[in-house]
Coordinates of C-alpha atoms and ligand atoms in Angstrom, one line a residue:
Chain G
M4 CA 0.0 0.0 0.0
N5 CA 1.3 3.4 -1.0
R6 CA 1.6 5.7 1.9
I7 CA 0.2 9.1 1.2
P8 CA 1.9 11.8 3.2
T9 CA -0.6 13.2 5.6
P10 CA -1.0 17.0 5.9
S11 CA 0.6 17.0 9.3
L12 CA 3.7 15.2 8.1
I13 CA 4.0 17.7 5.2
A14 CA 3.8 20.5 7.6
Y15 CA 6.5 18.9 9.7
L16 CA 8.9 18.4 6.7
I17 CA 8.3 22.0 5.6
G18 CA 9.1 23.2 9.2
V19 CA 12.3 21.2 9.3
A20 CA 13.3 22.6 5.9
I21 CA 12.7 26.2 7.1
L22 CA 14.6 25.7 10.3
S23 CA 17.5 24.2 8.4
C24 CA 17.6 27.2 6.2
L25 CA 17.6 29.6 9.2
G26 CA 20.0 27.5 11.2
T27 CA 19.8 26.3 14.8
P28 CA 22.5 26.3 17.4
A29 CA 22.5 22.5 17.4
A30 CA 22.7 22.1 13.7
F31 CA 25.3 24.8 12.9
A32 CA 27.7 25.6 15.7
A33 CA 30.3 28.0 14.5
T34 CA 33.1 29.5 16.5
V35 CA 34.2 33.1 15.9
T36 CA 37.8 34.1 16.8
A37 CA 38.1 37.8 17.2
T38 CA 41.4 39.6 17.1
I39 CA 41.3 43.2 18.2
T40 CA 44.3 45.5 17.6
D41 CA 45.0 49.2 18.0
D42 CA 45.9 51.6 15.2
A43 CA 49.5 50.4 15.2
G44 CA 48.5 46.8 15.0
R45 CA 49.3 45.9 18.6
P46 CA 46.9 43.5 20.4
L47 CA 44.3 45.3 22.4
A48 CA 43.3 43.6 25.7
D49 CA 40.1 44.3 27.5
A50 CA 38.1 45.2 24.4
V51 CA 34.5 44.0 24.5
V52 CA 33.4 42.1 21.3
M53 CA 29.6 41.7 20.9
L54 CA 27.7 39.7 18.4
A55 CA 24.0 40.4 17.7
P56 CA 21.9 38.6 15.1
E57 CA 20.4 40.5 12.2
P58 CA 16.7 39.9 11.8
G59 CA 16.1 36.3 10.7
T60 CA 18.9 34.7 12.8
P61 CA 17.6 33.0 15.9
M62 CA 18.3 34.5 19.3
P63 CA 19.1 32.2 22.2
A64 CA 16.9 32.5 25.3
P65 CA 18.4 35.0 27.7
E66 CA 18.8 32.4 30.5
R67 CA 21.1 30.4 28.2
S68 CA 23.4 33.5 27.9
R69 CA 27.0 33.0 29.0
I70 CA 27.1 36.6 30.0
A71 CA 24.4 36.7 32.7
T72 CA 26.9 37.2 35.6
A73 CA 30.5 38.3 36.1
T74 CA 32.8 38.8 39.1
I75 CA 35.2 41.6 39.8
D76 CA 37.8 41.1 42.4
Q77 CA 39.9 43.7 44.2
T78 CA 43.4 42.8 44.9
D79 CA 46.4 45.1 45.7
E80 CA 44.1 48.1 45.1
V81 CA 43.3 47.0 41.5
F82 CA 40.0 45.8 40.1
V83 CA 40.6 42.4 38.4
P84 CA 39.5 42.0 35.7
P85 CA 39.4 45.7 34.7
V86 CA 36.6 45.0 32.2
V87 CA 33.6 42.6 32.3
V88 CA 30.7 42.3 30.0
I89 CA 27.2 41.2 31.0
R90 CA 23.9 41.1 29.3
S91 CA 21.2 43.7 30.2
G92 CA 19.6 42.4 33.4
G93 CA 22.7 40.5 34.4
T94 CA 24.6 40.9 37.6
V95 CA 28.1 41.5 38.8
V96 CA 29.5 40.2 42.1
F97 CA 32.3 42.4 43.7
R98 CA 34.8 40.7 45.9
N99 CA 37.4 42.3 48.1
S100 CA 40.5 40.1 48.4
D101 CA 42.5 42.9 50.0
G102 CA 43.2 43.4 53.7
I103 CA 41.7 46.9 53.6
R104 CA 38.3 48.3 52.9
H105 CA 37.2 49.5 49.5
H106 CA 34.3 51.7 48.6
V107 CA 32.9 50.5 45.3
Y108 CA 30.7 52.9 43.4
S109 CA 29.4 54.2 40.1
F110 CA 27.9 57.5 39.1
A111 CA 27.2 56.4 35.6
P112 CA 23.7 57.5 34.5
V113 CA 22.8 53.9 33.5
R114 CA 23.5 52.5 37.0
R115 CA 24.4 54.4 40.1
F116 CA 25.3 52.5 43.3
E117 CA 27.8 52.4 46.1
M118 CA 28.8 49.9 48.8
V119 CA 31.6 49.7 51.3
Q120 CA 33.4 46.3 51.2
A121 CA 35.2 44.9 54.2
P122 CA 38.3 42.8 53.7
G123 CA 37.4 39.4 52.4
E124 CA 33.8 40.4 51.6
T125 CA 31.9 39.2 48.6
S126 CA 28.9 41.4 47.6
E127 CA 25.4 40.5 46.8
P128 CA 24.9 40.4 43.0
V129 CA 24.6 44.0 41.6
R130 CA 22.1 44.1 38.8
F131 CA 22.5 46.2 35.7
D132 CA 19.3 46.6 33.7
K133 CA 20.2 49.2 31.1
P134 CA 22.8 48.8 28.4
G135 CA 25.9 51.0 28.4
A136 CA 29.4 51.4 29.8
V137 CA 29.5 51.8 33.6
A138 CA 32.7 53.1 35.1
I139 CA 33.4 51.6 38.5
G140 CA 35.5 53.4 41.0
C141 CA 36.6 53.2 44.6
N142 CA 35.9 56.3 46.6
I143 CA 38.8 55.6 48.9
H144 CA 41.4 54.9 46.2
D145 CA 40.8 57.0 43.1
H146 CA 43.3 55.1 41.1
M147 CA 41.1 52.0 41.1
I148 CA 39.0 51.9 37.9
A149 CA 37.0 49.1 36.2
H150 CA 34.3 49.0 33.6
V151 CA 31.1 46.9 33.5
F152 CA 29.9 46.9 29.9
V153 CA 26.2 46.1 29.7
T154 CA 24.9 44.9 26.4
D155 CA 21.7 43.7 24.7
A156 CA 23.7 41.5 22.4
P157 CA 23.3 37.8 23.2
W158 CA 26.9 37.0 22.7
A159 CA 29.8 39.0 24.0
I160 CA 33.3 38.5 25.4
V161 CA 36.3 40.5 26.6
T162 CA 39.6 40.1 24.7
D163 CA 42.6 38.6 26.5
A164 CA 46.2 40.1 26.7
Q165 CA 46.8 38.9 23.1
G166 CA 43.7 40.9 22.0
R167 CA 41.9 37.7 21.2
A168 CA 38.4 36.5 22.1
I169 CA 36.7 33.3 21.2
L170 CA 32.9 33.1 20.9
P171 CA 31.8 29.5 20.6
E172 CA 28.6 27.7 19.6
L173 CA 27.1 30.4 17.4
P174 CA 24.3 29.6 15.0
A175 CA 24.7 30.3 11.3
G176 CA 23.3 33.6 10.0
Q177 CA 23.9 37.2 9.5
F178 CA 25.4 39.0 12.5
V179 CA 26.6 42.5 13.5
A180 CA 29.8 42.6 15.5
T181 CA 30.3 45.6 17.7
V182 CA 33.6 46.4 19.5
W183 CA 34.0 48.7 22.5
H184 CA 37.0 49.7 24.5
A185 CA 37.4 52.0 27.5
R186 CA 40.0 54.0 25.7
L187 CA 37.9 54.8 22.5
R188 CA 38.1 58.4 21.7
P189 CA 35.4 60.5 23.4
R190 CA 32.1 60.6 21.6
S191 CA 33.4 58.2 18.9
E192 CA 30.8 56.1 17.0
P193 CA 30.7 52.4 18.0
V194 CA 32.8 50.2 15.7
T195 CA 30.7 47.6 13.9
R196 CA 31.3 44.9 11.3
Q197 CA 28.8 42.7 9.4
I198 CA 29.7 39.0 9.6
A199 CA 28.0 36.1 7.9
L200 CA 28.3 32.7 9.7
T201 CA 27.9 29.3 8.2
A202 CA 28.8 26.0 9.8
A203 CA 32.5 26.7 9.4
N204 CA 34.5 28.7 12.0
A205 CA 35.0 32.3 11.3
S206 CA 37.5 35.0 12.3
L207 CA 36.9 38.7 12.9
A208 CA 39.8 41.2 12.8
V209 CA 39.1 44.7 13.9
S210 CA 41.5 47.6 14.5
L211 CA 40.3 50.3 16.9
S212 CA 41.6 53.8 17.2
V213 CA 42.1 54.2 21.0
L214 CA 43.8 56.8 23.2
P215 CA 47.1 55.9 24.9
P216 CA 46.8 54.3 28.3
R217 CA 46.4 57.0 31.0
R218 CA 48.8 57.2 33.8
P219 CA 47.6 58.1 37.2
R220 CA 47.7 61.9 37.6
G221 CA 49.1 63.6 40.7
H222 CA 49.0 61.9 44.0
D223 CA 46.1 60.0 45.3
Y224 CA 46.4 58.4 48.6
Chain V
M11 CA 56.2 75.4 65.4
R12 CA 54.0 74.7 68.5
R13 CA 51.0 74.6 66.2
I14 CA 52.6 71.8 64.2
F15 CA 53.2 69.8 67.4
I16 CA 49.5 70.3 68.3
L17 CA 48.5 69.2 64.9
L18 CA 50.7 66.1 65.2
A19 CA 49.2 65.3 68.6
V20 CA 45.7 65.6 67.1
L21 CA 46.6 63.3 64.2
C22 CA 48.1 60.7 66.5
A23 CA 45.0 60.8 68.7
A24 CA 42.8 60.3 65.6
V25 CA 44.9 57.4 64.3
R26 CA 44.8 55.4 67.5
P27 CA 41.2 53.9 67.3
V28 CA 41.7 52.9 63.6
A29 CA 41.6 49.2 63.0
A30 CA 45.0 47.8 62.1
Q31 CA 43.8 46.3 58.8
D32 CA 42.9 49.7 57.5
I33 CA 46.3 51.2 57.6
T34 CA 48.5 51.1 54.5
I35 CA 52.2 51.8 55.0
N36 CA 54.5 52.3 52.0
G37 CA 58.2 52.8 52.5
L38 CA 61.1 54.0 50.4
A39 CA 64.8 53.5 51.0
D40 CA 66.9 55.4 48.5
F41 CA 70.7 54.9 48.4
R42 CA 72.8 57.0 46.0
L43 CA 76.2 57.3 44.5
I44 CA 76.7 60.9 43.5
A45 CA 79.2 62.6 41.3
P46 CA 78.6 66.1 42.7
P47 CA 79.4 69.4 41.1
S48 CA 82.2 71.5 42.5
D49 CA 80.1 74.3 43.8
T50 CA 78.9 74.2 47.4
S51 CA 75.3 73.2 47.5
H52 CA 72.7 75.8 48.6
L53 CA 71.8 73.2 51.3
E54 CA 75.3 73.7 52.7
G55 CA 75.2 77.5 52.5
G56 CA 76.6 78.0 49.0
Y57 CA 75.2 79.1 45.7
G58 CA 75.3 75.6 44.2
K59 CA 72.0 74.7 42.6
F60 CA 72.1 71.0 43.2
R61 CA 71.4 69.0 46.3
W62 CA 75.0 67.8 46.5
G63 CA 78.3 69.6 46.3
D64 CA 80.6 70.3 49.2
G65 CA 83.0 72.8 47.5
R66 CA 85.9 70.4 47.8
G67 CA 85.4 68.6 44.5
S68 CA 84.9 65.1 45.8
P69 CA 84.7 62.8 42.8
V70 CA 82.1 60.2 43.9
I71 CA 80.3 60.1 47.2
P72 CA 77.7 57.6 48.7
D73 CA 74.7 59.0 50.5
L74 CA 71.4 58.0 51.9
A75 CA 69.0 60.1 49.8
A76 CA 65.8 59.2 51.7
L77 CA 64.3 56.8 54.1
A78 CA 60.6 57.7 53.9
L79 CA 57.3 56.3 55.1
R80 CA 53.8 57.1 53.9
V81 CA 51.0 56.0 56.2
A82 CA 47.5 56.1 55.0
A83 CA 44.7 55.2 57.4
T84 CA 41.1 54.8 56.5
V85 CA 39.2 55.7 59.6
T86 CA 35.8 55.5 58.0
P87 CA 35.2 55.0 54.3
D88 CA 34.8 58.8 54.0
L89 CA 37.6 59.8 56.3
R90 CA 41.3 59.2 55.5
I91 CA 44.4 60.3 57.3
V92 CA 47.7 60.5 55.4
A93 CA 51.1 61.2 56.9
Q94 CA 54.6 61.2 55.3
F95 CA 57.7 60.9 57.4
R96 CA 61.3 61.0 56.5
Y97 CA 64.5 60.0 58.3
D98 CA 67.5 62.1 57.3
P99 CA 70.4 62.8 59.7
K100 CA 71.0 66.1 57.8
Q101 CA 67.6 67.5 58.9
K102 CA 67.3 69.6 62.0
T103 CA 65.5 66.6 63.5
A104 CA 66.6 63.3 62.1
L105 CA 63.0 62.2 61.8
D106 CA 60.7 64.8 60.2
M107 CA 57.3 64.9 58.8
L108 CA 56.6 66.1 55.2
E109 CA 52.9 66.2 55.4
A110 CA 50.0 65.0 57.6
Y111 CA 46.4 65.6 56.8
V112 CA 42.9 64.4 57.3
R113 CA 40.7 64.1 54.2
Y114 CA 36.9 63.9 54.3
R115 CA 35.3 62.8 51.1
P116 CA 31.8 61.3 51.2
V117 CA 30.9 59.0 48.3
S118 CA 28.7 60.5 45.6
T119 CA 26.8 58.7 42.9
S120 CA 26.0 61.9 41.1
N121 CA 28.3 63.8 38.8
W122 CA 29.3 66.1 41.7
R123 CA 31.7 65.1 44.5
W124 CA 33.1 67.3 47.2
S125 CA 35.9 66.8 49.7
V126 CA 37.8 68.8 52.3
R127 CA 41.2 68.2 53.8
G128 CA 42.9 69.8 56.7
G129 CA 46.4 69.6 58.2
A130 CA 49.8 70.1 56.6
F131 CA 50.2 69.2 52.9
F132 CA 51.9 70.2 49.7
P133 CA 49.9 72.6 47.6
P134 CA 48.5 70.9 44.5
V135 CA 51.2 72.4 42.2
S136 CA 53.5 69.5 41.2
L137 CA 52.8 67.2 38.3
E138 CA 55.9 65.2 39.1
N139 CA 56.0 64.3 42.8
S140 CA 53.6 61.4 43.3
G141 CA 55.9 59.0 45.1
V142 CA 56.5 58.2 48.7
G143 CA 58.5 61.0 50.4
W144 CA 57.2 63.4 47.7
T145 CA 59.7 61.9 45.2
P146 CA 59.2 62.6 41.5
E147 CA 57.8 59.8 39.3
W148 CA 60.1 60.1 36.3
T149 CA 63.4 61.5 37.5
L150 CA 65.4 61.5 40.7
T151 CA 65.4 65.3 40.8
P152 CA 62.2 67.3 40.2
S153 CA 62.0 70.4 38.0
A154 CA 63.1 73.8 39.3
I155 CA 59.5 74.6 39.9
N156 CA 58.8 71.6 42.1
S157 CA 62.2 71.8 43.8
W158 CA 61.1 75.2 45.0
V159 CA 57.6 74.0 46.0
G160 CA 59.2 71.2 48.0
E161 CA 61.8 73.6 49.6
E162 CA 59.5 76.4 50.6
L163 CA 55.8 75.6 50.4
R164 CA 53.5 73.7 52.6
V165 CA 49.8 74.3 53.2
I166 CA 49.1 74.4 56.9
G167 CA 45.4 74.9 56.8
A168 CA 42.3 73.6 55.0
E169 CA 41.4 72.9 51.4
G170 CA 38.1 72.2 49.7
T171 CA 37.6 70.5 46.4
L172 CA 34.4 70.3 44.3
E173 CA 34.5 67.9 41.3
W174 CA 32.2 67.7 38.4
R175 CA 32.6 64.4 36.6
G176 CA 31.0 64.4 33.2
E177 CA 30.9 61.7 30.6
V178 CA 34.0 63.1 28.9
D179 CA 35.1 66.2 30.8
R180 CA 36.0 66.3 34.4
F181 CA 36.5 69.5 36.4
E182 CA 37.9 70.0 39.8
F183 CA 37.6 73.4 41.6
V184 CA 39.9 73.7 44.5
A185 CA 40.4 76.5 47.1
A186 CA 42.3 76.7 50.4
A187 CA 43.0 78.9 53.3
F188 CA 46.3 78.5 55.2
G189 CA 48.9 80.1 57.5
V190 CA 52.3 79.4 59.1
N191 CA 54.1 79.7 55.8
D192 CA 55.1 83.4 56.0
G193 CA 58.8 82.7 55.3
A194 CA 58.0 81.1 51.9
G195 CA 59.8 83.0 49.2
E196 CA 63.0 83.9 51.0
S197 CA 64.9 81.1 49.5
I198 CA 64.1 82.0 45.9
D199 CA 65.4 85.5 46.8
D200 CA 68.4 84.2 48.7
Y201 CA 69.8 81.6 46.3
G202 CA 67.2 81.4 43.5
W203 CA 66.0 78.3 41.6
T204 CA 67.5 74.9 42.3
L205 CA 67.2 71.3 41.3
N206 CA 66.8 69.5 44.6
D207 CA 64.8 66.4 45.5
R208 CA 64.9 66.9 49.3
A209 CA 61.7 68.6 50.1
I210 CA 61.9 70.4 53.4
G211 CA 60.4 68.7 56.5
L212 CA 57.8 70.6 58.6
F213 CA 60.3 70.9 61.5
D214 CA 63.3 71.8 59.4
H215 CA 64.8 75.1 58.3
I216 CA 67.0 75.8 55.2
R217 CA 70.5 77.1 55.1
T218 CA 70.9 80.4 53.4
P219 CA 74.0 81.8 51.8
N220 CA 76.1 83.8 54.2
P221 CA 79.6 84.0 52.7
G222 CA 82.3 84.3 55.3
G223 CA 79.8 84.3 58.2
P224 CA 78.3 81.7 60.5
P225 CA 75.5 79.4 59.2
T226 CA 72.2 81.3 58.7
Y227 CA 68.8 79.8 58.1
N228 CA 65.4 80.5 56.5
Y229 CA 62.4 79.6 58.6
Q230 CA 59.6 78.9 56.2
F231 CA 57.0 77.7 58.6
R232 CA 56.3 80.8 60.7
Q233 CA 53.2 82.9 61.3
L234 CA 54.1 86.6 61.6
D235 CA 50.8 88.3 61.1
H236 CA 47.1 87.7 61.3
A237 CA 46.6 87.4 57.6
V238 CA 45.5 84.2 55.9
G239 CA 47.0 82.8 52.8
W240 CA 44.9 81.3 50.1
Y241 CA 45.0 79.5 46.7
A242 CA 42.3 78.7 44.2
G243 CA 42.5 76.7 41.1
V244 CA 40.8 74.6 38.5
N245 CA 41.8 71.3 36.9
W246 CA 40.3 70.2 33.6
E247 CA 40.7 66.7 32.5
R248 CA 39.5 64.8 29.4
P249 CA 40.8 61.6 27.9
D250 CA 42.0 63.0 24.6
L251 CA 43.5 66.1 26.1
G252 CA 45.0 65.1 29.3
R253 CA 44.9 67.3 32.4
I254 CA 45.3 71.1 32.6
S255 CA 45.8 72.6 36.0
F256 CA 45.6 76.3 36.8
L257 CA 46.3 77.8 40.2
R258 CA 46.6 81.2 41.8
Y259 CA 48.5 81.2 45.1
D260 CA 49.1 83.9 47.6
N261 CA 50.6 83.2 51.0
G262 CA 49.1 86.4 52.3
A263 CA 52.1 87.4 54.5
D264 CA 52.3 90.9 55.6
P265 CA 55.6 92.2 54.1
S266 CA 56.1 94.6 57.0
A267 CA 55.8 91.9 59.6
H268 CA 58.9 90.3 61.1
D269 CA 60.2 88.6 64.3
D270 CA 63.7 87.7 65.4
Y271 CA 64.0 84.9 62.9
E272 CA 62.1 85.8 59.8
F273 CA 60.6 88.5 57.6
G274 CA 57.1 88.2 56.2
W275 CA 57.8 87.2 52.6
R276 CA 54.6 88.0 50.7
T277 CA 54.7 85.4 47.9
S278 CA 52.2 84.9 45.2
F279 CA 52.3 83.1 41.9
W280 CA 50.3 81.8 38.9
S281 CA 50.9 78.2 37.9
L282 CA 49.7 76.5 34.7
G283 CA 50.4 72.8 34.1
W284 CA 49.6 70.2 31.5
S285 CA 50.0 66.5 31.5
T286 CA 49.1 64.2 28.7
E287 CA 50.0 61.0 26.8
I288 CA 50.9 61.3 23.2
G289 CA 51.3 57.7 21.9
P290 CA 53.5 55.9 24.3
V291 CA 55.1 59.2 25.5
T292 CA 54.0 61.0 28.6
I293 CA 54.4 64.8 28.5
L294 CA 54.5 67.0 31.6
A295 CA 54.7 70.8 31.1
Q296 CA 54.4 73.5 33.7
G297 CA 55.0 77.2 33.9
L298 CA 55.0 79.3 37.1
T299 CA 55.5 83.0 37.5
G300 CA 55.3 85.0 40.7
T301 CA 56.7 87.5 43.0
T302 CA 57.9 87.8 46.6
S303 CA 58.5 90.9 48.6
I304 CA 59.4 92.2 52.0
A305 CA 59.0 95.8 53.4
P306 CA 60.4 95.8 56.9
S307 CA 60.3 99.6 56.8
P308 CA 58.5 102.1 54.5
S309 CA 61.9 103.1 53.1
F310 CA 63.0 99.5 52.4
V311 CA 60.9 97.5 50.0
S312 CA 62.5 94.6 48.2
R313 CA 60.7 92.7 45.5
T314 CA 61.9 89.7 43.6
D315 CA 60.1 88.4 40.5
F316 CA 60.6 84.8 39.5
W317 CA 59.5 82.5 36.7
S318 CA 60.3 79.1 35.4
Y319 CA 58.9 76.5 33.1
F320 CA 59.8 72.9 32.2
V321 CA 58.8 70.3 29.7
L322 CA 59.3 66.6 30.5
A323 CA 58.9 63.6 28.1
G324 CA 58.8 60.1 29.6
I325 CA 58.4 56.7 28.1
E326 CA 58.0 53.3 29.7
R327 CA 59.2 50.1 28.0
G328 CA 58.9 46.9 29.9
T329 CA 61.0 47.2 33.0
W330 CA 62.6 50.4 31.7
R331 CA 61.6 54.0 32.1
F332 CA 63.3 56.9 30.4
A333 CA 62.7 60.6 30.9
V334 CA 64.3 63.8 29.6
R335 CA 63.4 67.3 30.9
F336 CA 64.3 70.8 30.0
D337 CA 64.0 73.7 32.5
Q338 CA 64.4 77.4 32.2
F339 CA 64.3 79.9 35.1
A340 CA 65.0 83.4 36.1
T341 CA 64.7 85.8 39.0
S342 CA 65.1 89.6 39.2
E343 CA 65.2 91.8 42.2
T344 CA 64.2 95.4 42.7
S345 CA 65.7 96.6 46.0
P346 CA 67.3 99.5 47.7
S347 CA 70.1 97.2 49.0
P348 CA 73.4 97.5 47.2
P349 CA 74.2 95.1 44.3
P350 CA 74.8 92.3 43.6
R351 CA 71.1 91.6 43.8
S352 CA 69.1 88.4 43.4
D353 CA 69.2 88.4 39.6
E354 CA 69.6 85.1 37.8
H355 CA 68.8 83.2 34.7
G356 CA 69.5 79.7 33.6
I357 CA 68.6 76.6 31.8
A358 CA 68.8 73.0 32.9
G359 CA 68.7 69.6 31.2
T360 CA 68.0 66.3 33.0
A361 CA 68.0 62.8 31.7
A362 CA 67.1 59.7 33.7
A363 CA 66.8 56.0 33.1
T364 CA 65.2 53.6 35.6
W365 CA 65.3 49.9 35.5
S366 CA 62.8 48.1 37.8
P367 CA 63.5 44.4 37.6
L368 CA 61.3 43.7 40.6
K369 CA 58.3 45.5 42.1
W370 CA 60.3 46.5 45.2
L371 CA 63.6 47.3 43.5
S372 CA 64.7 49.8 41.0
L373 CA 68.0 51.3 39.8
T374 CA 68.0 54.9 38.4
G375 CA 70.8 56.7 36.7
E376 CA 70.4 60.5 36.2
V377 CA 72.5 63.2 34.8
A378 CA 71.5 66.8 35.3
A379 CA 73.3 69.9 34.0
I380 CA 72.5 73.6 34.8
D381 CA 73.9 76.5 32.9
S382 CA 73.1 79.7 34.8
A383 CA 74.3 83.1 35.8
R384 CA 73.7 84.7 39.2
S385 CA 75.2 88.0 40.0
Q386 CA 75.5 87.2 43.8
R387 CA 78.1 84.6 43.0
A388 CA 80.5 87.7 43.1
L389 CA 80.0 87.5 46.9
I390 CA 82.0 84.2 47.0
G391 CA 84.5 85.5 44.5
K392 CA 83.1 83.7 41.5
A393 CA 82.0 84.7 38.1
P394 CA 78.2 85.0 37.7
H395 CA 78.1 82.4 34.9
T396 CA 78.7 78.7 35.6
T397 CA 77.9 75.3 34.3
A398 CA 77.4 72.5 36.8
V399 CA 76.7 68.8 36.4
Q400 CA 75.4 66.3 38.9
A401 CA 75.3 62.6 38.1
Q402 CA 73.7 60.1 40.3
L403 CA 73.0 56.4 40.5
A404 CA 70.2 55.4 42.9
L405 CA 69.3 52.1 44.3
R406 CA 65.7 52.2 45.6
L407 CA 63.9 49.7 47.7
R408 CA 60.2 49.9 48.3
F409 CA 57.6 48.1 50.3
Ligands
LIG21 CU1 39.7 51.0 47.3

């Protein structure tokens, strides 16, 4: 007996075909290796590389995001790491590994907060709802500076000392890559690149025009 | 001087209840080998413009340049006490205090932040001296401007700062009222500009040239009148521009006031500084112009104008740090006293290289040369014009 495809089976096959065309994380897992350099071609550490899908590329559910939380430690009067990236609505935990108090605070319009941290203390998660760059300081030690970059992009990562960042398990599709750095020139436009992902791994090379690293000014103690 | 002891007692009393874990202590031990110039240093009563120089032409001498401690105590998160001490047997007291102050700075999550500090501290003039013991960051020897600030100026009073922190620009407005610095200005009249990294301690006094006579001293930290000194300034900082600092200073001394030790040296100046990074190079530039005068009697009014500027370029490469600096300076005196007067002009070049193989250890070599002319050198039987070189090798240990 010839089997006649039922309407439901046809719908199922069409659905599979459409999903295959759009791509799913399981079906097409690509890895993007980003290399960020400065004008002179030197590796740029602590740059934030973000990938957001163009319409038509599936978004992962926010709870699957790898950038829901981050931790910033304080050791030898330095914030470590100096830059973290989290998704809007994500949280940052501040830890004080020093033997002295710190007074962590932000006066950034997108998230203002302050808290004194005793030696050895780990904070409650601090939630950041709005996207943007948040400069974090210590009101006792002005030379301590960190940045929390809050993004709506589902994928983001901070470059290492070699200026490299690896974003794994991306679906195929059209993406917009945005790169941010704390030393971008004031009021400069965000640096973006279009990137098309297939099943294969891809690389992204971006050179940023950044200001020279700032030295601490005057005495602060 | 009694006021300073009272201040010290108050500070000690305030420090006592502080929990031990909230005190940060940084130390510096600085050992030097010096090839001094032949002129006798101004610190030894001569007209020599460097810190070292005994007039005997010693080829190379070892010396302890500094044993300094900086103690910073966080009493509450808003209240901080900072004190700097230095041991140096050549001071009037072997252990002296460079500064000691209390800073109150409540946290602010708005664009504005204010703070006040009170005690004894350096006026916010130097772009160079950020290290323990008020040592400069790039060289062993600070510029002529900041050598003078270290030798003569200390704010014994209170300072308020209001900051506005924008997205790009940042402004700091600062103003202070102070006293007990009525002798400031005498040294620049007595021996002019110098290159000297030994900032004066609060209990110390400075030798002044007295050719052929017994040692005489300047007493910077005296209050001879009821007038209050002040300064006011603004700092503007933005990432692509660096930091521009502008300050007007007036010690407010009554030029007709005097006691057995000191005249009231009315000293005022304008200072403009700029620090920035251009590529990997740090640039510091500063200019200062001012005047100091005494009028012990209506018929005797002496006024000395002084100005100087410097430009420093520094670069850091791995464990190495290099800096070069050019200074130019001058003074001119209008006085009824017979010549030679306090007239001088000169230029100076300084080059320093620092190797820091470990966080707590560094080696610095520095060569500084001054080409200057001072008419008062005639008083020691020397021609006004002279060229002097001071070379140093420093071994510095920090904790
Ligand atoms: Cu801190």
